[in-house]
CSV table of C-alpha atoms in Angstrom, one decimal:
chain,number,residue,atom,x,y,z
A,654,UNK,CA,-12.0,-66.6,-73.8
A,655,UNK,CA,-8.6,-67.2,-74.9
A,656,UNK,CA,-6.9,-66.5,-71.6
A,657,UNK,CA,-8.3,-69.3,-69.6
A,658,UNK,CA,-7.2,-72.1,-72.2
A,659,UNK,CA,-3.5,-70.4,-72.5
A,660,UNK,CA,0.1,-71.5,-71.0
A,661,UNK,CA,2.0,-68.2,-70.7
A,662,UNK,CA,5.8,-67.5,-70.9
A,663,UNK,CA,7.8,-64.4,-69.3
A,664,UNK,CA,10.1,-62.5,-70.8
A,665,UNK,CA,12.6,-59.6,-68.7
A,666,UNK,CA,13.5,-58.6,-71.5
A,667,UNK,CA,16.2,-56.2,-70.6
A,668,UNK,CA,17.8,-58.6,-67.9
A,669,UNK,CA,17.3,-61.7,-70.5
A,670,UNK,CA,19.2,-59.7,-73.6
A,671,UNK,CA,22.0,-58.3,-71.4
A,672,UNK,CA,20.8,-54.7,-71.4
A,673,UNK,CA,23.0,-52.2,-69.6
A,674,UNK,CA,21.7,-51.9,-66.1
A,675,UNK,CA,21.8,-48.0,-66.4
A,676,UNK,CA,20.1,-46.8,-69.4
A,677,UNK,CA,23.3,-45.2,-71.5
A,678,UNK,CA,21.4,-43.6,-74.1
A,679,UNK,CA,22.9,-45.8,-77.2
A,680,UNK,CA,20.3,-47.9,-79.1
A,681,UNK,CA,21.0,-51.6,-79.6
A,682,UNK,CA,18.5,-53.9,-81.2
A,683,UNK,CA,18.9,-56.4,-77.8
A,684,UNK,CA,15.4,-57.5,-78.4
A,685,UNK,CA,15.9,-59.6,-81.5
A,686,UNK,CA,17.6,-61.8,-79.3
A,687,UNK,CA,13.8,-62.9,-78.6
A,688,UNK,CA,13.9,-64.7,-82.3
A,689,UNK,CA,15.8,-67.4,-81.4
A,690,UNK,CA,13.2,-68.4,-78.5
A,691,UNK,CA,10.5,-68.9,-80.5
A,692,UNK,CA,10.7,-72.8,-81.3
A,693,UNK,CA,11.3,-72.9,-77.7
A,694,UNK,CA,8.3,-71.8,-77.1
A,695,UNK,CA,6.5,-74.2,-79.5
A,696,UNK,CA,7.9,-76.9,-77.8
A,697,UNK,CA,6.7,-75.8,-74.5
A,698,UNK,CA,3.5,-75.9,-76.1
A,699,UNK,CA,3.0,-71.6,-75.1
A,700,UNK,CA,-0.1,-70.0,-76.4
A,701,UNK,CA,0.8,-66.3,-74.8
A,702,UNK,CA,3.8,-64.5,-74.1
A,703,UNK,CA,4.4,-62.2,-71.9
A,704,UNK,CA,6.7,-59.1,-72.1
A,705,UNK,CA,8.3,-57.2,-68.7
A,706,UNK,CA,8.4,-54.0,-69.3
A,707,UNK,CA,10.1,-53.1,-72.6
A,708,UNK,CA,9.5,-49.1,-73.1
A,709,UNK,CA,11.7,-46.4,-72.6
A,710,UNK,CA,13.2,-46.0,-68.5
A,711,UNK,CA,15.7,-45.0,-66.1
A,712,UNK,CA,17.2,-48.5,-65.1
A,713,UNK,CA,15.1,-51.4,-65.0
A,714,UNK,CA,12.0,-51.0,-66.7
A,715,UNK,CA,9.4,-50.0,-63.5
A,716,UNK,CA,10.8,-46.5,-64.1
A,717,UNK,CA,9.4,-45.1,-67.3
A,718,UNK,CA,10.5,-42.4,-69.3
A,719,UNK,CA,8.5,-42.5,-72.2
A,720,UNK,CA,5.4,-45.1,-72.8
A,721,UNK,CA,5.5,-44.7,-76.6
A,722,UNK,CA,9.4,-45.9,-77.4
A,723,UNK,CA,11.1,-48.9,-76.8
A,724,UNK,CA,13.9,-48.7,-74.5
A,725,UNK,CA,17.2,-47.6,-76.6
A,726,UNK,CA,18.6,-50.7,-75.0
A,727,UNK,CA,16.7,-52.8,-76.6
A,728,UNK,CA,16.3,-51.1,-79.9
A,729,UNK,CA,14.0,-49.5,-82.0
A,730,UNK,CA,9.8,-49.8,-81.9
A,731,UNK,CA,10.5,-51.1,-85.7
A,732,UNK,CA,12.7,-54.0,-84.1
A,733,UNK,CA,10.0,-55.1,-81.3
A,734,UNK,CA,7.4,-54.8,-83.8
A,735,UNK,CA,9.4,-57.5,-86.2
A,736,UNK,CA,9.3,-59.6,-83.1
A,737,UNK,CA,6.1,-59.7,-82.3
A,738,UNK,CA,5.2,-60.3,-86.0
A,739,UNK,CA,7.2,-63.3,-85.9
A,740,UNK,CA,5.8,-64.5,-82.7
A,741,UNK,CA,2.0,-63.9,-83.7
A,742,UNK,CA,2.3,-65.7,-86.8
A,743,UNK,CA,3.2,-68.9,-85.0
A,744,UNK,CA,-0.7,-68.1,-82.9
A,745,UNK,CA,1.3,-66.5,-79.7
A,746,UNK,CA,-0.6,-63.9,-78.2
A,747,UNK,CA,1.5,-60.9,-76.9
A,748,UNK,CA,0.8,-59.6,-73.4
A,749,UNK,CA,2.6,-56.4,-72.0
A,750,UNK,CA,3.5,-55.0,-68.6
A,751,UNK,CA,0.9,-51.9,-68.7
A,752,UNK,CA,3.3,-49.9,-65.5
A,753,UNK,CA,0.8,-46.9,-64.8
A,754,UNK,CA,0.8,-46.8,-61.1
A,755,UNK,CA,4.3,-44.8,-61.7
A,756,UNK,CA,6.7,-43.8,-63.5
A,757,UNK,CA,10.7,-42.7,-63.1
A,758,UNK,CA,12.4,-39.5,-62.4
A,759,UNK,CA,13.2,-39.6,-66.2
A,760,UNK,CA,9.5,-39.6,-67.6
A,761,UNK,CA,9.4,-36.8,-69.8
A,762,UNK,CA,6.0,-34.8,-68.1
A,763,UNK,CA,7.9,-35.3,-64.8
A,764,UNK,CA,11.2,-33.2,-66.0
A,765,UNK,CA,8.8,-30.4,-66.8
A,766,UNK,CA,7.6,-30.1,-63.8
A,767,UNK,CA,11.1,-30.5,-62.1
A,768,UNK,CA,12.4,-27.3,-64.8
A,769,UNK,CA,9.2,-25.0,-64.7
A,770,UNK,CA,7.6,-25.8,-61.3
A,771,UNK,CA,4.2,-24.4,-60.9
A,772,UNK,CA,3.8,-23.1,-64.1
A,773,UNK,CA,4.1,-26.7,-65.5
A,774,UNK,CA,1.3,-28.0,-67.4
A,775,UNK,CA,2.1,-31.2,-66.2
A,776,UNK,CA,1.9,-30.6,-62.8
A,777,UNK,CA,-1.3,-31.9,-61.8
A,778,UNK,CA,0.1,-35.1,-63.6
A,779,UNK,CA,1.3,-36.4,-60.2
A,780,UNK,CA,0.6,-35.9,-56.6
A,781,UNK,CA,3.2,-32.5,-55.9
A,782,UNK,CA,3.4,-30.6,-53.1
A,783,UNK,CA,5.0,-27.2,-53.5
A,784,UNK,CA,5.2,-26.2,-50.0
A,785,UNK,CA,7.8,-29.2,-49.0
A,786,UNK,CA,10.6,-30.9,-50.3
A,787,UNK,CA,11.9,-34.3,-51.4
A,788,UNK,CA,14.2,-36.0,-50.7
A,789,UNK,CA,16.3,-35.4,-54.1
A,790,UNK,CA,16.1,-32.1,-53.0
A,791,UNK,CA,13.6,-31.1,-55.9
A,792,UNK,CA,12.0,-28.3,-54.4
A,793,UNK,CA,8.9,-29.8,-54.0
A,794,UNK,CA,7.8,-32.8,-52.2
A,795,UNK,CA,5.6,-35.5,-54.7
A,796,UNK,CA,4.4,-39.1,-54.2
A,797,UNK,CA,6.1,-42.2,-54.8
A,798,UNK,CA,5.3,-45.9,-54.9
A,799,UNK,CA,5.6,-47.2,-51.4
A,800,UNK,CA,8.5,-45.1,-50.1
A,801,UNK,CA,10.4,-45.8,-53.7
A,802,UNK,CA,10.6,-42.1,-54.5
A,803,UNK,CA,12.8,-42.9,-57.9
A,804,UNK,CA,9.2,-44.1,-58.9
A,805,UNK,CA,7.1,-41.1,-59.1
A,806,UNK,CA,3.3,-41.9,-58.5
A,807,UNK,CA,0.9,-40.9,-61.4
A,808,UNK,CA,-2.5,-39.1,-60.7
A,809,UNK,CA,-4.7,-41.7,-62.7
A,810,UNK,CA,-8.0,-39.7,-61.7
A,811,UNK,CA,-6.6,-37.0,-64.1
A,812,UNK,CA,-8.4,-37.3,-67.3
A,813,UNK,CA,-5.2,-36.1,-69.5
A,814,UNK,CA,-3.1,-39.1,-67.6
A,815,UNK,CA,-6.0,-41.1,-69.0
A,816,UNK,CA,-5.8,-40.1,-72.5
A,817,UNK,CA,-2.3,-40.1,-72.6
A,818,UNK,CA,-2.2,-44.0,-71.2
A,819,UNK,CA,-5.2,-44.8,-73.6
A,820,UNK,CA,-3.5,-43.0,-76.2
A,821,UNK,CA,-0.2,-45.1,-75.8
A,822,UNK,CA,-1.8,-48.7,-75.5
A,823,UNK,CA,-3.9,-47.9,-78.6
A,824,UNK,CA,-0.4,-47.4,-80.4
A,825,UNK,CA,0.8,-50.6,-78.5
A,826,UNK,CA,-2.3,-52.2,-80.4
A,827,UNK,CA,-1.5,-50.6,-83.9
A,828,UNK,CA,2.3,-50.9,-83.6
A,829,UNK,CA,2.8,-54.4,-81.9
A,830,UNK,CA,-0.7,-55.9,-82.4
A,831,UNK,CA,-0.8,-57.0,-78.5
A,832,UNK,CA,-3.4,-59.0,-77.2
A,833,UNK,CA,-3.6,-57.9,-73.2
A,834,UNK,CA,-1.6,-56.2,-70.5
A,835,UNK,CA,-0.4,-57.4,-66.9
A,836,UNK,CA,-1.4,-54.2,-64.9
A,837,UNK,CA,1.6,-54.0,-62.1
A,838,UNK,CA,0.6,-53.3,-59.0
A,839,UNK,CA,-2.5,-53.4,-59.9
A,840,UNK,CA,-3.8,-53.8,-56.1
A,841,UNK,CA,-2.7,-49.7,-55.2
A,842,UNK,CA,-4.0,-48.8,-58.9
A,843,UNK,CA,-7.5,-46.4,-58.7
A,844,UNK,CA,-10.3,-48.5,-59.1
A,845,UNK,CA,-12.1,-46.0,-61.1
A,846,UNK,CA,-9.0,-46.6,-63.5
A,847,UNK,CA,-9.5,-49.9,-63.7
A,848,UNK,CA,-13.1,-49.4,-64.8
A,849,UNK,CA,-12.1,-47.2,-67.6
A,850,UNK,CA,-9.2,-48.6,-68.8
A,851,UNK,CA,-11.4,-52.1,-69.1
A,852,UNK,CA,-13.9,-50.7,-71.0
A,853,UNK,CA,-11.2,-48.4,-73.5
A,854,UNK,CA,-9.6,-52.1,-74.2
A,855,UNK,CA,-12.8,-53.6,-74.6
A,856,UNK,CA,-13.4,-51.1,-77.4
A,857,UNK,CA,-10.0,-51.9,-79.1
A,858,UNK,CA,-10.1,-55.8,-79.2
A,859,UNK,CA,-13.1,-57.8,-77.6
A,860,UNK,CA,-10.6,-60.6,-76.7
A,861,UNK,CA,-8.2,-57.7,-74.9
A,862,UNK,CA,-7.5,-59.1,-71.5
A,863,UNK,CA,-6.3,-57.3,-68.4
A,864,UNK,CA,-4.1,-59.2,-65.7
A,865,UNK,CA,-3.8,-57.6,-62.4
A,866,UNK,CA,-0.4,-58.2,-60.3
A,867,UNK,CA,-1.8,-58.9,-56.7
A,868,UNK,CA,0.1,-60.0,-53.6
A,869,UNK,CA,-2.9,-60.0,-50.9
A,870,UNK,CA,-6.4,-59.3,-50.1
A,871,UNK,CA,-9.2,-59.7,-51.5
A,872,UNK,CA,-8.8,-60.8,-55.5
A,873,UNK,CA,-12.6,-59.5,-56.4
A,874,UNK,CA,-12.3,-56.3,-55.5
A,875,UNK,CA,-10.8,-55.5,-58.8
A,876,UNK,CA,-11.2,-58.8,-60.8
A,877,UNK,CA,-14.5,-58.8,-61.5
A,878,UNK,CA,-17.1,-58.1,-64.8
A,879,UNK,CA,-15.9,-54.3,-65.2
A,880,UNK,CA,-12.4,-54.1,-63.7
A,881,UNK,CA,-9.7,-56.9,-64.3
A,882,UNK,CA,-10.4,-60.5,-65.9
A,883,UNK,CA,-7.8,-61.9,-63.7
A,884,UNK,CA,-5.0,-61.7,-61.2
A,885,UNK,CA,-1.6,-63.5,-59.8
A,886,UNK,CA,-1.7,-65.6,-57.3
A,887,UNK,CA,0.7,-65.6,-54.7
A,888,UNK,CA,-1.1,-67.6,-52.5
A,889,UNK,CA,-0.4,-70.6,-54.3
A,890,UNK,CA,2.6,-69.5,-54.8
A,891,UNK,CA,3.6,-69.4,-51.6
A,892,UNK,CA,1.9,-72.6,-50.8
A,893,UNK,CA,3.3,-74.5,-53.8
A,894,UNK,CA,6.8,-74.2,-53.0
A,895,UNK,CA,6.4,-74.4,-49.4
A,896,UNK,CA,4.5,-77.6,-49.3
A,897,UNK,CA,7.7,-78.9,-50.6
A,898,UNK,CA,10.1,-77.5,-48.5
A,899,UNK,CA,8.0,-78.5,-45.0
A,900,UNK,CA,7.1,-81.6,-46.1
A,901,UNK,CA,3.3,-80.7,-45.5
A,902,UNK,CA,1.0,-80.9,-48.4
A,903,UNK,CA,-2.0,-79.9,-46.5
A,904,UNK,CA,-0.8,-75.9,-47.2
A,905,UNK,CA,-1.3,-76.0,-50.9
A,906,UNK,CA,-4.3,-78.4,-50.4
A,907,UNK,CA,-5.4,-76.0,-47.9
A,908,UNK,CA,-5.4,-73.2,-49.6
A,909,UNK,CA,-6.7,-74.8,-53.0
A,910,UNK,CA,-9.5,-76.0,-51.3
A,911,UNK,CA,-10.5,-72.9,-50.0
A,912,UNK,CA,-10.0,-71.0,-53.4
A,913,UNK,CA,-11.5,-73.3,-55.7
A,914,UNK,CA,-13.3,-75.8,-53.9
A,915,UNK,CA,-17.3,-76.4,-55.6
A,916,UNK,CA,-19.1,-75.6,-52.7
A,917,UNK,CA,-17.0,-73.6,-51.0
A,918,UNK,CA,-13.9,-71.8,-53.1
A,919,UNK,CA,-14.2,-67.9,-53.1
A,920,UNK,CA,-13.1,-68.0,-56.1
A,921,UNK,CA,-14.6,-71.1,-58.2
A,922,UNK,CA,-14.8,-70.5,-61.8
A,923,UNK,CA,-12.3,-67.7,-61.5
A,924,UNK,CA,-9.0,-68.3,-63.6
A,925,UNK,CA,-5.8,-66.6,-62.0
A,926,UNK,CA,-2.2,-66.9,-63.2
A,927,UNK,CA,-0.3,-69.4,-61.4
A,928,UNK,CA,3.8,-69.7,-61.1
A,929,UNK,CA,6.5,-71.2,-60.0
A,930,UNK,CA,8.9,-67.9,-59.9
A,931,UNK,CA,9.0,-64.9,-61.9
A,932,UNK,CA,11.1,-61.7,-61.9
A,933,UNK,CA,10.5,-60.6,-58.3
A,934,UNK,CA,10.4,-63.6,-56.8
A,935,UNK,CA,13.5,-66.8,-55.8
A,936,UNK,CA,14.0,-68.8,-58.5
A,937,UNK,CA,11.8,-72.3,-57.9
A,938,UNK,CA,15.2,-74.6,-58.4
A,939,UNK,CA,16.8,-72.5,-55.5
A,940,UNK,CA,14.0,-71.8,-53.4
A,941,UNK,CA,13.4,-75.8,-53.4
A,942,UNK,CA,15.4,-77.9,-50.5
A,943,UNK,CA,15.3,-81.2,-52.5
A,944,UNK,CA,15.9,-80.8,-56.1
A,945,UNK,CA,14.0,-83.7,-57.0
A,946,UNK,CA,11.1,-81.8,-56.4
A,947,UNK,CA,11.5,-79.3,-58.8
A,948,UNK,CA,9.8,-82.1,-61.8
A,949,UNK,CA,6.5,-82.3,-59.1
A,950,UNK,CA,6.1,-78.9,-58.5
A,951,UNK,CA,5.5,-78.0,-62.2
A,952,UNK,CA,3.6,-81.1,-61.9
A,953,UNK,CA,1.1,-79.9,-59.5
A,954,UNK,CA,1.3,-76.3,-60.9
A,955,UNK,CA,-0.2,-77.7,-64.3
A,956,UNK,CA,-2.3,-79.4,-63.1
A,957,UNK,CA,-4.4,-77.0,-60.2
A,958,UNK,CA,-6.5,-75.1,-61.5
A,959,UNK,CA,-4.9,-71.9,-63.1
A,960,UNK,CA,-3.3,-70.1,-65.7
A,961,UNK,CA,0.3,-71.4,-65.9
A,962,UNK,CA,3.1,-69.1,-66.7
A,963,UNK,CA,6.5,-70.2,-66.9
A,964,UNK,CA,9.5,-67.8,-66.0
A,965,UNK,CA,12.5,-68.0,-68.9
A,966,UNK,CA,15.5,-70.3,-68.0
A,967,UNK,CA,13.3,-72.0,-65.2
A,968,UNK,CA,12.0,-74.7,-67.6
A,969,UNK,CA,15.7,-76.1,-67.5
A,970,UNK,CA,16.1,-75.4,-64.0
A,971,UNK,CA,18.3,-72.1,-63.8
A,972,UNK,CA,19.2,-71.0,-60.4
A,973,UNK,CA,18.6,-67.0,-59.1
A,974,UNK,CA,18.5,-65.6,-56.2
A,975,UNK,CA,18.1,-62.5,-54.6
A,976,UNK,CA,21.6,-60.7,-53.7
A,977,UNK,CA,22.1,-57.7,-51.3
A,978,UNK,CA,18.6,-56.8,-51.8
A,979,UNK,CA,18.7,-56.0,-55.7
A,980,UNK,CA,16.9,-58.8,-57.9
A,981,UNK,CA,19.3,-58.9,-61.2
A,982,UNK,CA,20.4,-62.3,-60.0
A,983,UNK,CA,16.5,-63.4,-60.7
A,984,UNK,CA,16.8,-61.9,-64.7
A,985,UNK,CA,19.8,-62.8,-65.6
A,986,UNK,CA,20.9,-62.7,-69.4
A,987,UNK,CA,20.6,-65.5,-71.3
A,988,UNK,CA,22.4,-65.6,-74.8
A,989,UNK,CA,20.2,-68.9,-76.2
A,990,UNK,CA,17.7,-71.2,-74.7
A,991,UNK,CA,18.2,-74.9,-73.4
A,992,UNK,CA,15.7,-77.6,-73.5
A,993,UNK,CA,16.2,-80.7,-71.0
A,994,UNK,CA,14.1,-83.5,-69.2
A,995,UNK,CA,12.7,-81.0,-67.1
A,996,UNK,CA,11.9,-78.8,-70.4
A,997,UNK,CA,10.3,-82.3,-71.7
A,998,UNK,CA,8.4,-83.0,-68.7
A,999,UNK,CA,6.8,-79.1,-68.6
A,1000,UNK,CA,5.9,-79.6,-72.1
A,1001,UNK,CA,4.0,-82.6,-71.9
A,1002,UNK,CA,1.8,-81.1,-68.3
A,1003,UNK,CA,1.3,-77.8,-70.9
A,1004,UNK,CA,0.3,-79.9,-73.5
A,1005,UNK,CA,-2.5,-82.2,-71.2
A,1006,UNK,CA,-3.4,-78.9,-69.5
A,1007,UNK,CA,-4.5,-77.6,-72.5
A,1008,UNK,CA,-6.2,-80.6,-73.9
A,1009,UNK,CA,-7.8,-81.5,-70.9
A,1010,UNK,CA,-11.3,-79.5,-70.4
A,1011,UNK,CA,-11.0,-80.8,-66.7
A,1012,UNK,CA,-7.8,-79.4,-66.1
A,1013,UNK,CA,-9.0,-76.0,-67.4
A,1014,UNK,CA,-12.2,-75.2,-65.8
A,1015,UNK,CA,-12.8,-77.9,-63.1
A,1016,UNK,CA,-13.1,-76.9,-59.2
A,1017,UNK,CA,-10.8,-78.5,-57.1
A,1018,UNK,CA,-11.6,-81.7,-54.9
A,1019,UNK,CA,-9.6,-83.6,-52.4
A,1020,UNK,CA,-9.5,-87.5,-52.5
A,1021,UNK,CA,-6.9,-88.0,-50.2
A,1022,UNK,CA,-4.2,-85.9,-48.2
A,1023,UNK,CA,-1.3,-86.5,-45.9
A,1024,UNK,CA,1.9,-84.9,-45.4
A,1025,UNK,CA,3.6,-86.1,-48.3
A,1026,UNK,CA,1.0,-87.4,-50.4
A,1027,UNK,CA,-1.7,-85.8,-52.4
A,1028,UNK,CA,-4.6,-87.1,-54.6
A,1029,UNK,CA,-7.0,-84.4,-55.6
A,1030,UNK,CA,-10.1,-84.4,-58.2
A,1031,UNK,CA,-10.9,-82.1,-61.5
A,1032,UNK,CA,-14.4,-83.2,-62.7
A,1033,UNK,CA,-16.1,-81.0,-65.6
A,1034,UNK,CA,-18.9,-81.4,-67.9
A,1035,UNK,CA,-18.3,-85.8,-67.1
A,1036,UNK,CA,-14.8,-85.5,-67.8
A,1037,UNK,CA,-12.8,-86.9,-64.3
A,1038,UNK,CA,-9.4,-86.5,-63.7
A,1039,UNK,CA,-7.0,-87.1,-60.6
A,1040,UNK,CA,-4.0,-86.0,-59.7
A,1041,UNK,CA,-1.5,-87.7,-57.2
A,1042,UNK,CA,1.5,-86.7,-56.1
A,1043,UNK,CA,4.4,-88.5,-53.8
A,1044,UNK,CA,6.9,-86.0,-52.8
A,1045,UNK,CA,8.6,-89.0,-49.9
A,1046,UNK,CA,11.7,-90.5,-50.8
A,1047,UNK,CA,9.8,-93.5,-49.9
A,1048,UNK,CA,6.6,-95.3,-52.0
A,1049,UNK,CA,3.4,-94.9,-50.9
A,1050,UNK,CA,0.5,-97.5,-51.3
A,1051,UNK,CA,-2.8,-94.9,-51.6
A,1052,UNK,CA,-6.2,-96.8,-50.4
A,1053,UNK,CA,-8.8,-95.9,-52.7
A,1054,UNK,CA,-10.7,-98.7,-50.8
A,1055,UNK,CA,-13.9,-96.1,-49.7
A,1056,UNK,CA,-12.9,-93.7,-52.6
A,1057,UNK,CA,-16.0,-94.6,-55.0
A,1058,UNK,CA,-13.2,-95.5,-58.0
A,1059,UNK,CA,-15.7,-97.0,-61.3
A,1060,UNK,CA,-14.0,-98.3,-64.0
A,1061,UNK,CA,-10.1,-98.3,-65.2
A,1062,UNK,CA,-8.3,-94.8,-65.7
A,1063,UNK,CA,-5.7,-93.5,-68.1
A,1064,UNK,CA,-2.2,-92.5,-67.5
A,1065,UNK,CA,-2.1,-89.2,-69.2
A,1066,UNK,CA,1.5,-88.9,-68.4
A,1067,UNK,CA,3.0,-92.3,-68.5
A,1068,UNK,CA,0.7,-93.9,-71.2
A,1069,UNK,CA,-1.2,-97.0,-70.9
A,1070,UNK,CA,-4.1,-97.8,-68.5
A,1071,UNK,CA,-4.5,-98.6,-65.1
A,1072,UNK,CA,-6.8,-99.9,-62.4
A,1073,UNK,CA,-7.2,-97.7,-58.9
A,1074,UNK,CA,-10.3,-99.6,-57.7
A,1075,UNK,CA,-8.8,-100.7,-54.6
A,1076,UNK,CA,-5.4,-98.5,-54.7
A,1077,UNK,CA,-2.0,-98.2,-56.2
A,1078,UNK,CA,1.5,-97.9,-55.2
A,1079,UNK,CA,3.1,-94.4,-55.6
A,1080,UNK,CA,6.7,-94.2,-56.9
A,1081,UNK,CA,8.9,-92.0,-54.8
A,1082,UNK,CA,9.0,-88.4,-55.7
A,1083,UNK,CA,6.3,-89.5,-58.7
A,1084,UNK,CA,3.4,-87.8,-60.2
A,1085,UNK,CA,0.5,-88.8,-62.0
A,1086,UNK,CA,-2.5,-87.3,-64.4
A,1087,UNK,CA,-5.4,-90.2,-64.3
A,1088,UNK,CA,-8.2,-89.6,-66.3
A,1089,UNK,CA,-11.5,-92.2,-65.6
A,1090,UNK,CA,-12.4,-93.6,-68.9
């Protein structure tokens, strides 16, 4: 499948192309802006893009009005369907942030119910309670996501919820020709949902692939053969940028090890996409004490096994954090795109991740592990590749003495050839790709 051989990109589209933060109503084709990526993109060597939410809401995108018009602030569904025309016909794939957990106060089944009440037809729509109150004093009390009440929770076991969502993401198809949606919070979504809305997409486009946003728990509950094909991982998220910071490599190694481990990994053979930041979270050059690191982490990201996405603006090392609890500092707009040597450097781990069949599909092995030094193992199909990593401000000579090394190895990244049948000295804060000839 596509999916597992892809690099992906992320777009906020309404942060990136300076949308108002309110929606005022007045259409402005923002989304253009998205042209002028595009050769960025080839030279990050991207396969899929994809797209925060980009239809019709109150504010920032989670709170939909209307599933079947791009937001007024970024223009018209004519001007997103020129973009994605323009980025399929370089072989892009366009993915789409499916947000059908909720919706906002604006969505327009939700405003019936707020004018006519019980005699809505929408009513059973959502999860309302006539008998109480909210607290926007509607009258009535309903659900919302989490305690957000400006997100008003949708009743997905209602079959005309259904159709209307299938309904929508068939026009998505027609309209924008999209290739897969990232499901958000997929891990609160009905699981019968999930079931259904894999097998609608299914019938739309074999290839259709469903990404579920996860934060915890158990990943196969709803990635599985007839739910999701695959899920974020915040554990190695957590663990990438955290290794770094602590100084203690055994977390990530830790917790690759117990994902994707050949004997052992819960999820061997399982591809999940893996990042550095995105819209919800610190931006990886802030979140990182040494700076230096920044280069290694994306490194190691490439290189584990994953789907890589890459958050616009990080691959030249913007800065975002959050502020006062609101998370526009992390989707900032950006007028035009920069490329680097960190750009360089994620280009050329994007390219050998996709040309490397171990780096794709290989469980995860480790050869050797301390604090600050890492040397792990992708074998597949006879192809062997490792990975080491030096995150000390110091070189380290790594003892491959007892480590069963045959043969000189490739430098994937740094060209040439070299000999590990004994060891080899580690540059400070250095990375390496070796692949066993």
């Amino acid at each position: 499948m596509w999916l597992e051989k892809s690099v992906f990109y992320q777009f906020y589209p309404l942060g990136m192309c300076g949308a108002p933060k309110e929606n005022d109503g007045i259409e402005v084709a923002r989304i253009k802006r998205v042209e002028a990526w595009i050769p960025q993109l080839k030279k990050l060597n991207v396969d899929a893009v994809y797209f925060s939410p980009v239809f019709e809401s109150d504010r920032h995108g989670y709170d939909t009005r209307d599933y079947r018009k791009i937001d007024c602030r970024l223009g018209s569904n004519r001007d997103f369907a020129d973009v994605c025309k323009k980025i399929k016909k370089e072989n892009i794939k366009i993915v789409l942030d499916g947000v059908f957990n909720h919706t906002g106060r604006g969505f327009w089944a939700f405003c019936d119910v707020l004018k006519n009440r019980e005699n809505s037809p929408y009513k059973d729509w959502f999860y309302i309670d006539f008998g109480k109150n909210s607290c926007f004093n509607d009258g009535f009390y309903y659900e919302g996501w989490e305690g957000h009440y400006e997100l008003v929770k949708l009743n997905l076991k209602n079959d005309e919820v259904c159709k209307y969502i299938f309904d929508s993401i068939q026009m998505w198809v027609d309209e924008f020709d999209i290739d897969g949606l990232r499901l958000d919070v997929a891990y609160c979504i009905d699981e019968d949902f999930l079931r259904k809305i894999r097998s609608f997409c299914y019938s739309l486009k074999p290839d259709f692939i469903l990404i579920g946003e996860i934060l915890f728990g158990d990943y196969k509950r709803i990635v599985n053969a007839s739910m999701l094909h695959s899920c974020t991982n915040y554990e190695c998220y957590k663990g990438l940028y955290s290794s770094f910071n602590d100084l203690n490599l055994f977390e990530i190694s830790y917790s690759l090890n117990r994902l994707f481990a050949a004997d052992t990994g819960i999820y061997k053979g399982e591809h999940m996409l893996i990042f550095a930041d995105n819209h919800d979270v610190i931006r990886a050059a802030s979140v990182l004490k040494d700076k230096k690191h920044l280069r290694l982490l994306y490194g190691l990201m490439f290189a584990m096994p994953g789907i890589p996405c890459i958050y616009y603006g990080s691959e030249w090392g913007i800065e975002g954090t959050k502020e006062n609890g609101s998370d526009y500092a992390l989707r900032p707009e950006i007028q035009k795109p920069e490329f680097n040597e960190l750009s360089e450097s994620i280009a050329k781990f994007a390219k050998i991740h996709k040309q490397e069949k171990a780096l794709l599909y290989a469980p995860y092995k480790a050869v050797l592990l301390t604090n600050r030094q890492l040397v792990f193992e992708r074998e597949y199909e006879g192809e062997r590749i490792w990975v080491a990593i030096n995150i000390d401000s110091n070189p380290y000579y790594a003892d491959f003495t007892n480590a069963g090394v045959k043969g000189d190895a490739q430098d994937l990244l740094n060209g040439g050839d070299v000999s590990l049948l004994s060891g080899i000295e580690l540059a400070p804060y250095s990375i390496y790709y070796w692949k066993f000839k």
